[in-house]
Short mmCIF file of C-alpha atoms in Angstrom, two decimals:
data_model
loop_
_atom_site.label_atom_id
_atom_site.label_comp_id
_atom_site.label_asym_id
_atom_site.label_seq_id
_atom_site.Cartn_x
_atom_site.Cartn_y
_atom_site.Cartn_z
CA MET S 1 199.43 -21.63 130.97
CA SER S 2 195.88 -22.74 131.83
CA LEU S 3 193.02 -20.29 132.30
CA VAL S 4 192.75 -21.06 136.02
CA THR S 5 196.47 -20.50 136.59
CA TYR S 6 196.32 -17.26 134.62
CA ILE S 7 193.37 -15.96 136.65
CA LEU S 8 195.04 -16.89 139.96
CA ARG S 9 198.22 -15.12 138.85
CA ARG S 10 196.29 -11.99 137.89
CA LEU S 11 194.37 -12.03 141.17
CA LEU S 12 197.68 -12.12 143.05
CA LEU S 13 198.95 -9.18 141.02
CA MET S 14 195.65 -7.42 141.68
CA VAL S 15 196.26 -7.66 145.43
CA LEU S 16 199.69 -6.04 144.99
CA VAL S 17 198.18 -3.28 142.83
CA LEU S 18 195.48 -2.56 145.40
CA PHE S 19 198.08 -2.49 148.18
CA GLY S 20 200.09 0.05 146.18
CA VAL S 21 196.95 2.12 145.57
CA THR S 22 196.15 2.23 149.29
CA LEU S 23 199.72 3.24 150.14
CA VAL S 24 199.89 6.04 147.56
CA THR S 25 196.40 7.44 148.16
CA PHE S 26 196.71 7.23 151.95
CA THR S 27 200.01 9.10 151.84
CA LEU S 28 198.75 11.76 149.43
CA THR S 29 195.53 12.41 151.36
CA HIS S 30 197.51 12.93 154.57
CA VAL S 31 200.23 15.21 153.19
CA VAL S 32 197.99 17.67 151.36
CA PRO S 33 197.61 20.95 153.31
CA VAL S 34 193.99 20.44 154.45
CA ASN S 35 192.55 19.73 157.88
CA PRO S 36 189.56 17.33 157.88
CA VAL S 37 188.88 18.02 161.57
CA LEU S 38 188.46 21.75 161.03
CA ALA S 39 186.27 20.98 158.04
CA LEU S 40 184.09 18.91 160.37
CA VAL S 41 183.92 21.07 163.51
CA GLY S 42 184.50 24.49 161.94
CA ASP S 43 187.25 27.08 162.23
CA ARG S 44 185.84 28.61 165.42
CA ALA S 45 185.58 25.38 167.44
CA PRO S 46 187.38 25.42 170.84
CA GLN S 47 190.81 23.80 170.87
CA GLU S 48 189.69 21.09 173.33
CA VAL S 49 186.94 20.07 170.89
CA VAL S 50 189.44 19.94 168.02
CA ASP S 51 191.84 17.84 170.12
CA ARG S 52 189.04 15.46 171.14
CA VAL S 53 187.93 14.91 167.54
CA TYR S 54 191.56 14.38 166.50
CA HIS S 55 191.84 11.64 169.14
CA GLU S 56 188.47 10.06 168.27
CA LEU S 57 189.42 9.84 164.58
CA GLY S 58 192.89 8.50 165.41
CA LEU S 59 194.57 11.40 163.61
CA ASP S 60 196.84 12.12 166.60
CA LYS S 61 198.76 8.88 165.95
CA PRO S 62 201.89 8.75 163.76
CA LEU S 63 201.14 8.36 160.03
CA PRO S 64 202.63 4.81 159.72
CA VAL S 65 200.47 3.68 162.66
CA GLN S 66 197.40 5.20 161.04
CA TYR S 67 198.18 3.35 157.79
CA LEU S 68 198.66 0.02 159.56
CA LEU S 69 195.33 0.48 161.34
CA TYR S 70 193.72 1.33 157.99
CA VAL S 71 195.15 -1.80 156.32
CA LYS S 72 194.08 -3.90 159.32
CA GLY S 73 190.55 -2.57 158.89
CA LEU S 74 190.65 -3.38 155.15
CA LEU S 75 191.60 -6.98 155.91
CA HIS S 76 188.44 -7.18 158.03
CA GLY S 77 186.33 -5.62 155.27
CA GLU S 78 186.18 -2.17 156.88
CA LEU S 79 186.81 0.99 154.86
CA GLY S 80 186.64 3.32 157.84
CA VAL S 81 183.94 5.71 159.00
CA SER S 82 182.95 8.74 156.98
CA ILE S 83 183.87 11.99 158.71
CA ALA S 84 180.97 13.81 157.06
CA ASP S 85 178.00 11.54 157.84
CA GLN S 86 179.52 9.32 160.56
CA ARG S 87 178.46 6.17 158.71
CA PRO S 88 180.75 3.31 157.62
CA VAL S 89 182.19 4.07 154.18
CA ALA S 90 181.41 0.51 153.06
CA GLU S 91 177.76 1.13 153.92
CA ASP S 92 177.76 4.37 151.94
CA LEU S 93 179.35 2.71 148.91
CA ALA S 94 176.86 -0.17 149.09
CA ARG S 95 174.13 2.46 148.94
CA TYR S 96 175.55 4.54 146.06
CA LEU S 97 177.37 1.97 143.89
CA PRO S 98 174.25 0.12 142.57
CA ALA S 99 172.90 3.35 141.05
CA THR S 100 176.20 3.89 139.25
CA ILE S 101 176.27 0.25 138.05
CA GLU S 102 172.72 0.64 136.72
CA LEU S 103 173.54 3.85 134.85
CA SER S 104 176.95 2.65 133.58
CA THR S 105 175.63 -0.70 132.34
CA ALA S 106 172.77 0.96 130.47
CA ALA S 107 175.19 3.49 128.96
CA ILE S 108 177.74 0.89 127.82
CA LEU S 109 174.99 -1.28 126.30
CA ILE S 110 173.76 1.72 124.29
CA ALA S 111 177.36 2.50 123.31
CA ILE S 112 177.99 -1.08 122.10
CA LEU S 113 174.68 -1.43 120.26
CA VAL S 114 175.18 1.91 118.50
CA GLY S 115 178.97 2.22 118.28
CA ILE S 116 179.84 -1.13 116.68
CA PRO S 117 177.26 -0.98 113.82
CA THR S 118 178.21 2.65 113.21
CA GLY S 119 181.88 1.72 112.97
CA VAL S 120 181.13 -1.19 110.61
CA VAL S 121 179.02 0.98 108.30
CA SER S 122 181.69 3.66 108.35
CA ALA S 123 184.41 1.17 107.34
CA VAL S 124 182.39 -0.68 104.69
CA TYR S 125 181.23 2.56 103.03
CA ARG S 126 184.56 4.32 103.41
CA ASN S 127 184.61 7.91 102.06
CA ARG S 128 180.95 7.70 100.98
CA TRP S 129 177.99 9.49 102.52
CA PRO S 130 177.19 6.75 105.16
CA ASP S 131 180.81 7.04 106.29
CA HIS S 132 180.59 10.82 106.51
CA LEU S 133 177.38 10.65 108.57
CA ALA S 134 178.85 8.00 110.88
CA ARG S 135 182.02 10.03 111.38
CA ILE S 136 180.02 13.17 112.19
CA PHE S 137 178.01 11.16 114.74
CA ALA S 138 181.16 9.70 116.30
CA LEU S 139 182.98 13.03 116.31
CA GLY S 140 180.00 14.69 118.00
CA GLY S 141 179.91 12.07 120.72
CA VAL S 142 183.63 12.35 121.40
CA SER S 143 184.02 16.12 121.14
CA LEU S 144 180.87 17.51 122.76
CA PRO S 145 181.25 17.87 126.55
CA VAL S 146 178.98 15.53 128.49
CA PHE S 147 177.60 18.34 130.64
CA TYR S 148 176.57 20.24 127.49
CA THR S 149 174.72 17.30 125.93
CA ALA S 150 173.13 16.55 129.32
CA LEU S 151 171.81 20.11 129.71
CA LEU S 152 170.74 20.17 126.04
CA GLY S 153 168.87 16.88 126.50
CA LEU S 154 167.06 18.20 129.55
CA ALA S 155 166.13 21.43 127.77
CA VAL S 156 164.76 19.64 124.70
CA PHE S 157 163.25 16.34 125.88
CA TYR S 158 162.17 17.38 129.41
CA VAL S 159 161.39 21.10 129.31
CA ALA S 160 160.37 21.72 125.67
CA LEU S 161 158.87 18.41 124.49
CA GLY S 162 158.05 16.73 127.82
CA TRP S 163 158.83 13.30 126.37
CA LEU S 164 161.13 12.22 129.19
CA PRO S 165 161.13 12.93 132.95
CA GLY S 166 163.59 15.24 134.64
CA PRO S 167 166.44 14.51 137.08
CA GLY S 168 166.29 11.71 139.64
CA GLN S 169 165.74 7.96 139.55
CA LEU S 170 161.96 8.07 140.14
CA SER S 171 159.17 10.61 140.05
CA PRO S 172 158.11 11.96 143.48
CA TYR S 173 154.67 10.32 143.28
CA VAL S 174 156.04 6.83 142.51
CA THR S 175 156.71 4.47 145.43
CA PRO S 176 160.23 2.98 145.22
CA PRO S 177 160.40 -0.82 144.93
CA PRO S 178 161.75 -2.92 147.83
CA ARG S 179 165.55 -2.83 147.83
CA ILE S 180 167.09 -6.06 146.53
CA THR S 181 170.02 -5.07 144.31
CA GLY S 182 169.84 -1.32 144.89
CA MET S 183 169.15 -0.77 141.16
CA VAL S 184 165.68 0.73 140.87
CA VAL S 185 164.75 -0.69 137.47
CA VAL S 186 166.03 -4.18 138.31
CA ASP S 187 164.36 -4.22 141.74
CA ALA S 188 161.07 -3.04 140.25
CA LEU S 189 161.28 -5.78 137.61
CA LEU S 190 162.08 -8.47 140.17
CA THR S 191 159.23 -7.44 142.49
CA GLY S 192 156.69 -6.81 139.72
CA ARG S 193 156.28 -3.09 140.55
CA TRP S 194 155.48 -2.13 136.97
CA THR S 195 154.69 1.52 137.67
CA ALA S 196 158.09 1.97 139.30
CA PHE S 197 159.73 -0.08 136.51
CA TRP S 198 158.43 2.07 133.65
CA ASP S 199 159.03 5.30 135.56
CA GLY S 200 162.57 4.24 136.48
CA LEU S 201 163.25 3.17 132.89
CA LYS S 202 162.13 6.55 131.57
CA HIS S 203 164.38 8.32 134.08
CA LEU S 204 167.29 6.09 133.00
CA ILE S 205 166.99 6.76 129.25
CA MET S 206 168.34 10.32 129.11
CA PRO S 207 171.44 10.04 131.36
CA ALA S 208 172.32 6.64 129.86
CA THR S 209 171.97 8.00 126.32
CA VAL S 210 174.12 11.04 127.11
CA LEU S 211 176.89 8.82 128.52
CA GLY S 212 176.32 6.20 125.82
CA TRP S 213 176.73 8.67 122.96
CA SER S 214 180.11 9.76 124.23
CA SER S 215 181.26 6.14 124.58
CA ALA S 216 179.65 5.12 121.26
CA GLY S 217 181.73 7.73 119.46
CA ILE S 218 184.95 6.23 120.85
CA ILE S 219 183.86 2.67 120.01
CA ALA S 220 182.74 3.61 116.48
CA ARG S 221 186.06 5.27 115.69
CA MET S 222 187.98 2.28 117.05
CA VAL S 223 185.86 -0.25 115.09
CA ARG S 224 186.26 1.78 111.88
CA SER S 225 190.04 2.02 112.09
CA SER S 226 190.50 -1.63 113.12
CA LEU S 227 188.09 -2.95 110.50
CA LEU S 228 189.72 -0.93 107.71
CA GLU S 229 193.06 -2.44 108.67
CA VAL S 230 191.67 -5.99 108.74
CA LEU S 231 189.84 -5.55 105.43
CA ASN S 232 193.22 -4.98 103.76
CA THR S 233 194.76 -8.22 105.00
CA ASP S 234 195.44 -11.31 102.83
CA PHE S 235 192.86 -13.59 104.41
CA VAL S 236 190.09 -11.09 103.71
CA ARG S 237 191.23 -10.72 100.08
CA THR S 238 191.15 -14.52 99.86
CA ALA S 239 187.59 -14.52 101.20
CA TRP S 240 186.58 -11.99 98.52
CA ALA S 241 188.32 -14.12 95.86
CA LYS S 242 186.31 -17.18 96.96
CA GLY S 243 183.15 -15.26 96.13
CA LEU S 244 181.83 -14.84 99.68
CA GLY S 245 179.21 -12.15 100.24
CA VAL S 246 179.71 -8.87 102.08
CA ARG S 247 177.92 -10.13 105.18
CA GLN S 248 180.10 -13.24 105.45
CA VAL S 249 183.38 -11.44 104.79
CA VAL S 250 182.77 -8.44 107.02
CA LEU S 251 180.70 -9.83 109.88
CA ARG S 252 182.00 -13.40 110.04
CA HIS S 253 185.69 -13.00 109.22
CA ALA S 254 186.87 -9.38 109.47
CA LEU S 255 184.81 -8.01 112.35
CA ARG S 256 185.83 -10.71 114.82
CA ASN S 257 189.51 -9.81 114.38
CA ALA S 258 188.74 -6.09 114.46
CA LEU S 259 186.94 -6.41 117.77
CA ILE S 260 190.08 -7.30 119.75
CA PRO S 261 191.28 -3.68 120.24
CA THR S 262 187.65 -2.59 120.52
CA VAL S 263 187.12 -4.88 123.51
CA THR S 264 189.98 -3.09 125.26
CA VAL S 265 188.32 0.27 124.66
CA ILE S 266 184.94 -1.05 125.82
CA GLY S 267 186.49 -2.45 128.99
CA LEU S 268 188.35 0.73 129.86
CA THR S 269 185.27 2.84 129.09
CA TYR S 270 183.03 0.66 131.25
CA GLY S 271 185.57 0.75 134.07
CA SER S 272 185.69 4.53 133.81
CA LEU S 273 181.87 4.76 133.90
CA LEU S 274 181.68 2.47 136.93
CA GLN S 275 183.85 4.88 138.89
CA GLY S 276 181.05 7.37 138.65
CA ALA S 277 180.20 9.86 135.93
CA VAL S 278 180.55 12.93 138.11
CA LEU S 279 179.02 15.57 135.83
CA THR S 280 176.21 13.37 134.53
CA GLU S 281 175.25 12.15 137.99
CA THR S 282 175.32 15.72 139.32
CA ILE S 283 173.21 17.19 136.48
CA PHE S 284 170.64 14.36 136.60
CA ALA S 285 170.64 14.19 140.44
CA TRP S 286 171.64 10.53 140.13
CA PRO S 287 172.60 9.13 143.56
CA GLY S 288 175.75 7.36 142.40
CA VAL S 289 179.39 7.05 143.38
CA GLY S 290 180.35 10.09 141.31
CA ARG S 291 178.22 12.42 143.42
CA TYR S 292 179.41 10.70 146.60
CA ALA S 293 183.05 11.15 145.57
CA THR S 294 182.50 14.81 144.71
CA LEU S 295 180.84 15.56 148.04
CA SER S 296 183.58 13.64 149.87
CA VAL S 297 186.33 15.69 148.25
CA ILE S 298 184.50 18.97 148.93
CA SER S 299 184.00 18.07 152.61
CA ILE S 300 187.60 16.72 152.94
CA ASP S 301 186.16 13.35 153.99
CA VAL S 302 189.44 11.39 153.85
CA PRO S 303 188.06 7.88 154.66
CA ALA S 304 185.36 8.29 152.00
CA VAL S 305 187.90 9.47 149.39
CA LEU S 306 190.15 6.49 150.21
CA GLY S 307 187.20 4.11 149.96
CA VAL S 308 186.07 5.45 146.58
CA THR S 309 189.65 5.30 145.24
CA LEU S 310 190.11 1.71 146.40
CA VAL S 311 186.80 0.60 144.87
CA ALA S 312 187.68 2.38 141.61
CA ALA S 313 191.04 0.58 141.46
CA LEU S 314 189.33 -2.74 142.18
CA ILE S 315 186.78 -2.15 139.41
CA TYR S 316 189.50 -1.27 136.89
CA SER S 317 191.52 -4.36 137.82
CA VAL S 318 188.53 -6.70 137.49
CA VAL S 319 187.43 -5.16 134.18
CA ASN S 320 190.96 -5.51 132.76
CA LEU S 321 191.05 -9.15 133.84
CA VAL S 322 187.73 -9.82 132.09
CA VAL S 323 189.01 -8.07 128.94
CA ASP S 324 192.17 -10.21 128.90
CA ILE S 325 190.08 -13.37 129.21
CA LEU S 326 187.82 -12.25 126.36
CA TYR S 327 190.87 -11.92 124.07
CA ALA S 328 191.33 -15.69 124.04
CA PHE S 329 187.71 -16.28 123.07
CA LEU S 330 187.84 -13.73 120.24
CA ASP S 331 191.14 -15.03 118.86
CA PRO S 332 192.13 -18.62 119.79
CA ARG S 333 195.69 -17.89 118.64
CA ILE S 334 196.13 -15.76 121.76
CA ARG S 335 197.42 -17.77 124.68
CA PHE S 336 197.60 -16.74 128.31
CA ARG S 337 201.10 -15.77 129.32
#
């Protein structure tokens, strides 16, 4: 099967998955015992006001009719109107998603740059002191709650040492750059607003490092276990017998095969981060999808919850497709099926 045929087939399956996600989430959000209209107008609103809002939101129609209208809107690129802020959900997501992409991309880059070398060192120096240190680092990243490391980072590097700025994307005295991508650091770089660029970069370091440490621990543990397994295979023993050096055997031959399961972990982790790191975004006042999703659930904003869920499913599907394509480049023996 060619790469193009494989991608087209996966895109078709992706459509079916997204359709199933809309059906399940729409049904669940409408059968739970909550009333979004009362959450909007209040418990003491007159009955005629409640009835009018029900009619305006289309909630007085039968559930199958509501779902068909929702799907019809999706086909036209509409995710509905937020009950809480009365703005289109697509507009809200376009506003919040770039901040999450910026934070998640920085975090996964830190995780890859730290996690893979840590896993390699841990495997090469198995049961020696570099391995013990690497395992302690990885275990700390995996086991410590993100909210704890976030609060600890703020207490040490913001309050005590003053090395890094506090919550938010920019300091109050810094003028935001013109919006191009919605990512502050990228927009500042593209428009040459260097004050905003350096300030935004400083604000990005702490939340990205907190998220990156957690992900780096997972990646390091995966690289270590995969690399140890590959180092015990026949072709690696043959490479040692041929007199190749450690760098050639480990980095050129063994690591490439060990990265196949690691790519899966990286993809799933990145997809999870792109859905919004709720606690991290809340603690660092980061205006991302995680905060938007949390506020939507609290305010029983059904269209917003459906929109966030659909975008999350789309992100996961795309990331999984990219991971599957990367398999073939890491190991040519893998063919698309």
